């Protein structure tokens, strides 16, 4: 009999790989919850028109498009943003803003399979609707950084640009949207010379071409210095100056909010998708050439899908590439496996023990509470047998002072700890 294989570009995930993928998925969902993003699930199959509207030429050409048996032209989703925007323009249109939505799942692009590029891949996607303010853009940068850090990745660097800089210049030079999109596609592939040629033949002035060239060449790690230079270069283009100013505000907010971002500012950096109107960015690690994720502001898409004008900013983290980065750096997220048992000294302390267990679990500690009504000594010897790491004994003497006994089971030592410091006392000794 013929031995079947997976279709080119498609992969099986055997248990170990499946576990890592699910782990990244779990962490991305947790980061979403910590930032207040609600999860939604949208279909893998959508109308072709919806997905193609602003996907950009490259993705449009690579969509898995087909007619279903009812004769509808449909496609497998190549990204989440179009589906989420469809919902915000329709079923969710009356939801109060800001609206934060999270999705995770598989996507499909007929890309040429290579390292970090597959035809079926996974994203963890976050979209924030309803705010034009720089703190919304800064939030998206911050949550991206948090996710990568929580997964244990080191030396993450953010490439950041702003679509308003290039589009501001090109609009003032009267290039229409189609011509601008063509230029963005070329810039996305770093084909600067060709981008300049397209601008030239579309009628951009020689002065504009000179400025564009300068913008393409400007980049650097010192964000505020690069932005100062860019502002000088584009000073005759009002919208472009406003875009530089906006990017400065976003980065200042992130900095003042205590987020240390390693950045490379590239005012001439464009992304392939056509809906971006503001800041755009991609996170990288030095070991891998391709972006671990990508995102940016898109203030016009909801309107285009028939909704109210609702500003938006978002990011998609590439789960597969994050897994590759973790493998390359040899890192894994710290997951606490050590168990804690909480033991009430008598029946009247059971409720308190349960309350303390919830507190410990919300600090991500695996906790068992004693449910057999056994004496402390018996529960402790049972805990010993099952290799529990810590026991928390809840008794009258200590509780009077809002304290409990914390026992390190391996070292066989115990001390009295204030309840408000209990999580940190356990987590601290695990580090
Ligand atoms: P994107 O840059 O097309 O943006 O994709 C985001 C990430 O998905 C990429 O950085 C990469 O990690 C992963 N990815 C894309 N294509 C592949 C592939 N063929 N194989 C493996 N991984 C891939 C978007 O999709 C936008 N919807 C992001 C966004 C959300 N912007 C605003 N909100």
Short mmCIF file of C-alpha atoms and ligand atoms in Angstrom, two decimals:
data_model
loop_
_atom_site.label_atom_id
_atom_site.label_comp_id
_atom_site.label_asym_id
_atom_site.label_seq_id
_atom_site.Cartn_x
_atom_site.Cartn_y
_atom_site.Cartn_z
CA UNK A 1 0.00 0.00 0.00
CA UNK A 2 1.12 3.55 -0.72
CA UNK A 3 2.69 5.34 2.28
CA UNK A 4 1.05 8.70 2.69
CA UNK A 5 2.95 11.79 3.79
CA UNK A 6 1.86 15.23 4.93
CA UNK A 7 1.17 17.68 2.11
CA UNK A 8 4.14 19.96 1.33
CA UNK A 9 4.30 22.86 3.82
CA UNK A 10 2.12 21.04 6.38
CA UNK A 11 3.46 19.45 9.56
CA UNK A 12 2.53 16.91 12.19
CA UNK A 13 3.34 17.85 15.76
CA UNK A 14 4.45 14.82 17.73
CA UNK A 15 3.99 14.91 21.51
CA UNK A 16 7.08 16.91 22.47
CA UNK A 17 6.59 19.56 19.77
CA UNK A 18 2.86 19.67 20.37
CA UNK A 19 3.56 20.30 24.05
CA UNK A 20 5.83 23.27 23.30
CA UNK A 21 3.34 24.77 20.85
CA UNK A 22 0.55 24.47 23.42
CA UNK A 23 2.82 25.94 26.09
CA UNK A 24 3.42 29.07 23.99
CA UNK A 25 -0.30 29.20 23.29
CA UNK A 26 -1.02 28.98 27.02
CA UNK A 27 1.43 31.75 27.86
CA UNK A 28 0.03 33.98 25.12
CA UNK A 29 -3.50 33.47 26.46
CA UNK A 30 -2.32 34.30 29.98
CA UNK A 31 -0.64 37.51 28.83
CA UNK A 32 -3.90 38.41 27.06
CA UNK A 33 -5.84 37.85 30.27
CA UNK A 34 -3.39 39.91 32.31
CA UNK A 35 -3.88 42.84 29.92
CA UNK A 36 -7.68 42.45 29.79
CA UNK A 37 -8.08 40.84 26.33
CA UNK A 38 -11.16 38.65 25.87
CA UNK A 39 -10.80 35.57 23.72
CA UNK A 40 -12.89 35.07 20.60
CA UNK A 41 -12.95 32.20 18.12
CA UNK A 42 -13.57 32.99 14.45
CA UNK A 43 -13.86 30.54 11.53
CA UNK A 44 -10.92 29.26 9.52
CA UNK A 45 -12.97 29.68 6.31
CA UNK A 46 -14.07 33.23 5.46
CA UNK A 47 -15.31 34.99 2.36
CA UNK A 48 -12.49 35.63 -0.07
CA UNK A 49 -13.46 39.29 -0.46
CA UNK A 50 -13.15 39.96 3.25
CA UNK A 51 -9.70 38.39 3.54
CA UNK A 52 -8.41 39.89 0.29
CA UNK A 53 -9.62 43.46 0.90
CA UNK A 54 -6.49 44.82 2.57
CA UNK A 55 -4.20 41.82 2.81
CA UNK A 56 -1.64 43.20 0.39
CA UNK A 57 -0.62 41.76 -2.93
CA UNK A 58 1.73 39.11 -1.61
CA UNK A 59 -0.65 37.52 0.89
CA UNK A 60 -3.57 37.90 -1.54
CA UNK A 61 -1.73 35.82 -4.12
CA UNK A 62 -0.86 33.15 -1.57
CA UNK A 63 -4.25 32.55 -0.07
CA UNK A 64 -5.79 29.08 -0.23
CA UNK A 65 -8.83 30.16 -2.25
CA UNK A 66 -11.57 27.87 -3.51
CA UNK A 67 -15.26 27.63 -4.30
CA UNK A 68 -17.26 25.73 -1.70
CA UNK A 69 -19.93 23.28 -2.83
CA UNK A 70 -22.48 26.10 -2.69
CA UNK A 71 -20.45 28.05 -5.24
CA UNK A 72 -19.19 30.70 -2.75
CA UNK A 73 -15.68 32.03 -3.26
CA UNK A 74 -14.01 31.43 0.08
CA UNK A 75 -10.49 31.20 1.47
CA UNK A 76 -8.62 29.80 4.48
CA UNK A 77 -7.70 32.72 6.72
CA UNK A 78 -4.14 33.98 6.21
CA UNK A 79 -4.38 36.21 9.32
CA UNK A 80 -6.83 37.07 12.12
CA UNK A 81 -7.13 40.83 11.76
CA UNK A 82 -9.70 40.81 8.92
CA UNK A 83 -11.99 38.40 10.82
CA UNK A 84 -11.74 40.34 14.08
CA UNK A 85 -12.38 43.63 12.24
CA UNK A 86 -15.43 42.06 10.56
CA UNK A 87 -16.84 41.26 14.02
CA UNK A 88 -16.13 44.75 15.34
CA UNK A 89 -17.90 46.26 12.32
CA UNK A 90 -20.95 44.00 12.81
CA UNK A 91 -21.84 41.87 15.85
CA UNK A 92 -19.61 43.72 18.28
CA UNK A 93 -20.30 47.21 16.94
CA UNK A 94 -22.19 48.32 20.04
CA UNK A 95 -19.66 47.02 22.53
CA UNK A 96 -18.19 49.79 24.67
CA UNK A 97 -14.69 50.89 23.81
CA UNK A 98 -11.90 50.20 24.44
CA UNK A 99 -12.45 46.66 23.24
CA UNK A 100 -9.61 44.21 23.61
CA UNK A 101 -9.80 40.90 21.73
CA UNK A 102 -7.50 37.89 21.68
CA UNK A 103 -7.43 34.92 19.29
CA UNK A 104 -5.12 32.01 18.80
CA UNK A 105 -5.15 29.38 16.09
CA UNK A 106 -3.90 28.18 12.75
CA UNK A 107 -3.56 30.24 9.57
CA UNK A 108 -2.77 29.34 5.98
CA UNK A 109 -0.53 30.95 3.36
CA UNK A 110 0.89 29.25 0.29
CA UNK A 111 4.40 30.51 1.16
CA UNK A 112 7.53 28.74 -0.06
CA UNK A 113 8.36 26.33 2.81
CA UNK A 114 11.70 27.10 4.47
CA UNK A 115 13.16 27.67 7.94
CA UNK A 116 10.45 29.46 9.96
CA UNK A 117 8.04 29.62 7.03
CA UNK A 118 5.23 27.12 6.72
CA UNK A 119 1.94 26.87 4.88
CA UNK A 120 0.05 26.18 8.07
CA UNK A 121 1.26 28.20 11.04
CA UNK A 122 -0.08 29.56 14.32
CA UNK A 123 -0.51 33.07 15.64
CA UNK A 124 -1.50 34.53 18.99
CA UNK A 125 -3.30 37.70 18.00
CA UNK A 126 -4.22 40.75 20.08
CA UNK A 127 -6.35 43.67 18.83
CA UNK A 128 -7.21 46.84 20.77
CA UNK A 129 -10.12 48.91 19.37
CA UNK A 130 -11.31 52.41 20.15
CA UNK A 131 -8.23 54.44 21.02
CA UNK A 132 -6.07 56.70 18.87
CA UNK A 133 -3.84 57.51 21.79
CA UNK A 134 -0.16 56.55 22.02
CA UNK A 135 -0.75 54.55 25.22
CA UNK A 136 -2.71 52.01 23.15
CA UNK A 137 0.28 51.53 20.79
CA UNK A 138 2.62 51.37 23.81
CA UNK A 139 0.42 48.66 25.38
CA UNK A 140 0.78 46.46 22.30
CA UNK A 141 4.56 46.83 22.43
CA UNK A 142 4.58 46.08 26.16
CA UNK A 143 2.48 42.94 25.94
CA UNK A 144 4.65 41.64 23.12
CA UNK A 145 7.73 42.18 25.23
CA UNK A 146 6.09 40.54 28.27
CA UNK A 147 5.16 37.44 26.29
CA UNK A 148 8.64 36.96 24.84
CA UNK A 149 10.27 37.56 28.24
CA UNK A 150 7.89 35.22 30.07
CA UNK A 151 8.79 32.49 27.60
CA UNK A 152 12.42 32.95 28.61
CA UNK A 153 13.67 34.57 25.36
CA UNK A 154 16.72 36.83 25.58
CA UNK A 155 17.97 39.81 23.57
CA UNK A 156 14.63 40.60 21.94
CA UNK A 157 14.80 43.62 19.71
CA UNK A 158 11.94 45.60 18.19
CA UNK A 159 12.16 47.00 14.67
CA UNK A 160 9.81 49.99 14.65
CA UNK A 161 8.60 52.37 11.96
CA UNK A 162 5.53 54.46 11.19
CA UNK A 163 3.43 54.25 8.04
CA UNK A 164 2.46 57.90 8.41
CA UNK A 165 6.00 58.94 7.52
CA UNK A 166 6.08 57.30 4.09
CA UNK A 167 2.39 57.70 3.29
CA UNK A 168 2.50 61.33 4.47
CA UNK A 169 5.27 62.10 2.00
CA UNK A 170 3.71 60.15 -0.88
CA UNK A 171 0.21 61.60 -0.36
CA UNK A 172 1.55 65.16 -0.40
CA UNK A 173 3.24 64.23 -3.69
CA UNK A 174 -0.21 63.15 -4.97
CA UNK A 175 0.58 59.45 -5.38
CA UNK A 176 -2.66 57.49 -5.17
CA UNK A 177 -3.26 54.57 -2.79
CA UNK A 178 -2.52 51.91 -5.39
CA UNK A 179 0.86 53.47 -6.20
CA UNK A 180 1.63 53.86 -2.51
CA UNK A 181 0.74 50.21 -1.86
CA UNK A 182 3.06 49.11 -4.63
CA UNK A 183 5.91 51.06 -3.03
CA UNK A 184 5.13 49.58 0.42
CA UNK A 185 5.22 46.04 -1.00
CA UNK A 186 8.68 46.69 -2.42
CA UNK A 187 9.92 48.28 0.79
CA UNK A 188 8.59 45.29 2.75
CA UNK A 189 10.99 43.18 0.67
CA UNK A 190 13.80 45.73 1.13
CA UNK A 191 13.81 46.53 -2.60
CA UNK A 192 14.56 50.23 -2.02
CA UNK A 193 15.87 51.07 -5.50
CA UNK A 194 12.77 49.64 -7.18
CA UNK A 195 10.56 51.49 -4.70
CA UNK A 196 12.28 54.74 -5.68
CA UNK A 197 11.78 53.93 -9.37
CA UNK A 198 8.07 53.38 -8.86
CA UNK A 199 7.83 56.69 -6.98
CA UNK A 200 9.73 58.42 -9.78
CA UNK A 201 7.49 57.07 -12.52
CA UNK A 202 4.39 57.89 -10.47
CA UNK A 203 5.45 61.53 -10.59
CA UNK A 204 7.20 62.13 -7.24
CA UNK A 205 9.37 65.28 -7.39
CA UNK A 206 13.19 65.00 -7.46
CA UNK A 207 13.28 66.66 -4.03
CA UNK A 208 10.87 64.03 -2.71
CA UNK A 209 12.99 61.21 -4.16
CA UNK A 210 16.03 62.63 -2.38
CA UNK A 211 14.14 62.77 0.90
CA UNK A 212 12.76 59.24 0.44
CA UNK A 213 16.26 57.93 -0.15
CA UNK A 214 17.44 59.59 3.06
CA UNK A 215 14.48 58.13 4.96
CA UNK A 216 15.26 54.63 3.64
CA UNK A 217 18.87 55.00 4.78
CA UNK A 218 18.03 56.30 8.24
CA UNK A 219 17.97 53.72 11.01
CA UNK A 220 19.52 53.21 14.39
CA UNK A 221 19.29 52.01 17.96
CA UNK A 222 19.14 55.43 19.57
CA UNK A 223 15.44 56.04 19.01
CA UNK A 224 15.30 59.71 19.89
CA UNK A 225 18.36 60.57 17.83
CA UNK A 226 16.99 58.74 14.76
CA UNK A 227 13.62 60.42 15.16
CA UNK A 228 15.31 63.83 15.42
CA UNK A 229 17.12 63.18 12.15
CA UNK A 230 13.97 61.91 10.45
CA UNK A 231 12.05 64.97 11.57
CA UNK A 232 14.65 67.24 9.95
CA UNK A 233 14.55 65.20 6.74
CA UNK A 234 10.77 65.26 6.33
CA UNK A 235 10.12 68.77 7.64
CA UNK A 236 8.29 69.92 4.49
CA UNK A 237 5.73 67.13 4.77
CA UNK A 238 3.24 67.98 7.47
CA UNK A 239 1.72 64.50 7.94
CA UNK A 240 5.13 62.88 8.02
CA UNK A 241 6.28 65.28 10.76
CA UNK A 242 3.15 64.43 12.79
CA UNK A 243 3.93 60.73 12.33
CA UNK A 244 7.47 61.17 13.68
CA UNK A 245 6.03 63.07 16.62
CA UNK A 246 3.50 60.28 17.27
CA UNK A 247 6.22 57.64 17.26
CA UNK A 248 8.25 59.72 19.69
CA UNK A 249 5.26 59.94 22.06
CA UNK A 250 4.71 56.16 21.92
CA UNK A 251 8.35 55.42 22.72
CA UNK A 252 8.51 58.04 25.45
CA UNK A 253 5.43 56.53 27.09
CA UNK A 254 6.91 53.05 26.95
CA UNK A 255 10.15 54.36 28.45
CA UNK A 256 8.45 56.37 31.20
CA UNK A 257 6.21 53.40 31.93
CA UNK A 258 9.37 51.50 32.85
CA UNK A 259 9.50 49.27 29.75
CA UNK A 260 13.03 48.88 28.56
CA UNK A 261 12.73 48.14 24.85
CA UNK A 262 15.74 47.44 22.70
CA UNK A 263 14.73 49.10 19.46
CA UNK A 264 15.90 49.71 15.94
CA UNK A 265 14.02 52.65 14.53
CA UNK A 266 13.57 52.51 10.77
CA UNK A 267 11.40 55.34 9.43
CA UNK A 268 11.45 53.64 6.00
CA UNK A 269 10.22 50.29 7.31
CA UNK A 270 6.94 49.12 5.75
CA UNK A 271 4.87 45.98 6.30
CA UNK A 272 3.18 43.96 3.57
CA UNK A 273 -0.39 44.32 4.84
CA UNK A 274 -2.14 47.36 3.39
CA UNK A 275 -4.28 48.42 6.32
CA UNK A 276 -1.59 49.99 8.48
CA UNK A 277 -1.89 53.73 9.10
CA UNK A 278 0.45 54.37 12.04
CA UNK A 279 3.22 52.72 14.05
CA UNK A 280 4.38 49.35 12.70
CA UNK A 281 6.77 46.96 14.38
CA UNK A 282 8.31 43.48 14.40
CA UNK A 283 10.12 41.72 17.27
CA UNK A 284 13.31 39.78 16.55
CA UNK A 285 15.94 37.72 18.34
CA UNK A 286 19.52 37.82 16.98
CA UNK A 287 19.65 34.08 16.20
CA UNK A 288 16.75 34.14 13.71
CA UNK A 289 16.50 36.36 10.67
CA UNK A 290 12.73 36.44 10.33
CA UNK A 291 10.31 38.33 12.56
CA UNK A 292 8.79 36.55 15.56
CA UNK A 293 5.65 38.64 15.16
CA UNK A 294 4.29 41.75 13.56
CA UNK A 295 1.82 44.47 14.28
CA UNK A 296 0.78 48.06 14.08
CA UNK A 297 -1.98 50.63 13.99
CA UNK A 298 -4.80 50.48 11.46
CA UNK A 299 -7.40 53.21 11.91
CA UNK A 300 -9.43 52.79 8.70
CA UNK A 301 -10.23 49.09 8.43
CA UNK A 302 -13.45 48.95 10.45
CA UNK A 303 -14.92 51.73 8.34
CA UNK A 304 -13.90 49.86 5.21
CA UNK A 305 -15.83 46.85 6.49
CA UNK A 306 -18.97 48.96 6.86
CA UNK A 307 -18.63 49.91 10.54
CA UNK A 308 -18.20 53.21 12.35
CA UNK A 309 -14.75 54.78 12.10
CA UNK A 310 -13.01 52.94 14.94
CA UNK A 311 -9.26 53.25 15.45
CA UNK A 312 -7.32 50.06 16.16
CA UNK A 313 -3.89 48.73 16.95
CA UNK A 314 -2.77 45.12 17.27
CA UNK A 315 -0.14 42.46 16.95
CA UNK A 316 0.15 38.82 15.89
CA UNK A 317 2.84 36.74 17.57
CA UNK A 318 4.09 33.93 15.35
CA UNK A 319 3.85 30.88 17.61
CA UNK A 320 5.96 28.62 15.33
CA UNK A 321 8.80 31.11 15.10
CA UNK A 322 8.71 31.78 18.83
CA UNK A 323 9.10 28.02 19.35
CA UNK A 324 12.08 28.01 16.95
CA UNK A 325 13.62 30.93 18.84
CA UNK A 326 13.16 29.13 22.17
CA UNK A 327 14.82 26.00 20.75
CA UNK A 328 17.69 28.01 19.29
CA UNK A 329 18.33 29.86 22.53
CA UNK A 330 17.78 26.67 24.53
CA UNK A 331 15.26 28.35 26.83
CA UNK A 332 11.99 27.23 28.34
CA UNK A 333 9.45 29.14 30.39
CA UNK A 334 9.70 28.72 34.12
CA UNK A 335 6.78 26.62 35.16
CA UNK A 336 6.44 25.93 38.84
CA UNK A 337 6.02 22.20 39.27
CA UNK A 338 6.71 22.15 43.01
CA UNK A 339 3.53 21.52 44.92
CA UNK A 340 2.28 23.25 48.05
CA UNK A 341 -0.10 21.67 50.52
CA UNK A 342 -2.23 23.83 52.79
CA UNK A 343 -3.22 22.18 56.07
CA UNK A 344 -5.82 23.54 58.47
CA UNK A 345 -5.04 22.68 62.09
CA UNK A 346 -8.71 22.07 62.87
CA UNK A 347 -12.12 22.27 61.27
CA UNK A 348 -12.59 25.94 62.10
CA UNK A 349 -9.57 26.79 59.91
CA UNK A 350 -10.69 24.95 56.78
CA UNK A 351 -12.30 28.03 55.18
CA UNK A 352 -9.17 30.08 55.82
CA UNK A 353 -7.03 27.28 54.33
CA UNK A 354 -9.18 27.31 51.20
CA UNK A 355 -8.88 31.08 50.94
CA UNK A 356 -5.10 30.87 51.24
CA UNK A 357 -5.02 28.14 48.57
CA UNK A 358 -6.81 30.43 46.11
CA UNK A 359 -4.35 33.19 46.88
CA UNK A 360 -1.39 30.87 46.22
CA UNK A 361 -2.94 29.53 43.00
CA UNK A 362 -3.42 33.03 41.68
CA UNK A 363 0.35 33.39 42.07
CA UNK A 364 0.54 30.32 39.77
CA UNK A 365 1.57 27.87 42.47
CA UNK A 366 0.10 24.37 42.25
CA UNK A 367 -1.73 23.92 45.53
CA UNK A 368 -3.54 21.07 47.23
CA UNK A 369 -5.62 21.71 50.25
CA UNK A 370 -6.07 18.99 52.88
CA UNK A 371 -9.58 17.59 52.38
CA UNK A 372 -9.40 14.43 54.52
CA UNK A 373 -9.62 16.08 57.92
CA UNK A 374 -6.37 14.39 58.99
CA UNK A 375 -4.08 15.58 61.78
CA UNK A 376 -1.20 17.86 60.73
CA UNK A 377 1.47 15.22 61.38
CA UNK A 378 -0.35 12.65 59.25
CA UNK A 379 -0.84 15.09 56.37
CA UNK A 380 2.80 16.08 56.56
CA UNK A 381 4.03 12.52 56.28
CA UNK A 382 1.66 11.94 53.37
CA UNK A 383 2.99 15.14 51.74
CA UNK A 384 6.53 13.85 52.26
CA UNK A 385 5.69 10.59 50.55
CA UNK A 386 4.31 12.46 47.54
CA UNK A 387 7.30 14.83 47.26
CA UNK A 388 5.35 18.00 48.04
CA UNK A 389 7.78 20.94 48.34
CA UNK A 390 6.05 23.19 50.88
CA UNK A 391 3.42 22.90 53.53
CA UNK A 392 1.46 25.82 54.87
CA UNK A 393 -0.01 25.14 58.30
CA UNK A 394 -2.98 27.29 59.24
CA UNK A 395 -3.43 27.40 63.00
CA UNK A 396 -4.85 29.66 65.71
CA UNK A 397 -1.67 31.05 67.26
CA UNK A 398 -0.18 32.43 64.03
CA UNK A 399 -3.53 33.49 62.52
CA UNK A 400 -4.05 35.91 65.41
CA UNK A 401 -1.22 37.93 63.87
CA UNK A 402 -2.24 37.22 60.23
CA UNK A 403 0.59 34.71 59.95
CA UNK A 404 0.98 31.02 59.05
CA UNK A 405 3.68 28.37 59.37
CA UNK A 406 5.61 27.71 56.16
CA UNK A 407 7.46 24.37 56.12
CA UNK A 408 10.13 23.52 53.59
CA UNK A 409 9.53 19.79 53.26
CA UNK A 410 12.92 18.89 51.80
CA UNK A 411 15.00 20.88 54.28
CA UNK A 412 12.63 19.93 57.10
CA UNK A 413 12.70 23.47 58.36
CA UNK A 414 9.85 25.76 59.16
CA UNK A 415 9.26 29.41 59.91
CA UNK A 416 6.38 31.77 60.61
CA UNK A 417 5.47 34.00 57.68
CA UNK A 418 3.05 36.91 57.34
CA UNK A 419 0.15 35.94 55.07
CA UNK A 420 0.69 38.98 52.90
CA UNK A 421 4.25 37.77 52.21
CA UNK A 422 3.43 34.08 51.75
CA UNK A 423 3.42 33.92 47.91
CA UNK A 424 6.68 35.79 47.65
CA UNK A 425 8.26 33.66 50.41
CA UNK A 426 7.53 30.47 48.43
CA UNK A 427 8.27 31.85 44.95
CA UNK A 428 11.46 33.51 46.23
CA UNK A 429 12.84 30.25 47.57
CA UNK A 430 12.04 28.49 44.29
CA UNK A 431 14.07 30.98 42.21
P1 LIG B 1 2.15 39.25 9.60
O1 LIG B 1 3.42 40.02 9.71
O2 LIG B 1 1.69 38.87 8.26
O3 LIG B 1 1.04 40.11 10.34
O4 LIG B 1 2.28 37.94 10.48
C1 LIG B 1 2.66 38.01 11.85
C2 LIG B 1 3.59 36.88 12.20
O5 LIG B 1 3.02 35.61 11.82
C3 LIG B 1 4.92 36.90 11.47
O6 LIG B 1 5.82 37.80 12.08
C4 LIG B 1 5.38 35.46 11.64
O7 LIG B 1 5.93 35.27 12.93
C5 LIG B 1 4.07 34.70 11.54
N1 LIG B 1 3.96 34.18 10.17
C6 LIG B 1 3.46 34.78 9.07
N2 LIG B 1 3.55 33.98 8.00
C7 LIG B 1 4.12 32.84 8.42
C8 LIG B 1 4.50 31.60 7.78
N3 LIG B 1 4.27 31.37 6.49
N4 LIG B 1 5.09 30.64 8.54
C9 LIG B 1 5.32 30.84 9.87
N5 LIG B 1 4.98 31.97 10.52
C10 LIG B 1 4.40 32.97 9.80
C11 LIG B 1 -0.26 39.75 10.46
O8 LIG B 1 -0.68 38.65 10.23
C12 LIG B 1 -1.13 40.85 11.02
N6 LIG B 1 -2.50 40.37 11.02
C13 LIG B 1 -0.66 41.28 12.38
C14 LIG B 1 -1.52 42.31 13.04
C15 LIG B 1 -2.48 42.11 13.97
N7 LIG B 1 -1.48 43.62 12.79
C16 LIG B 1 -2.40 44.24 13.53
N8 LIG B 1 -3.01 43.32 14.24
#
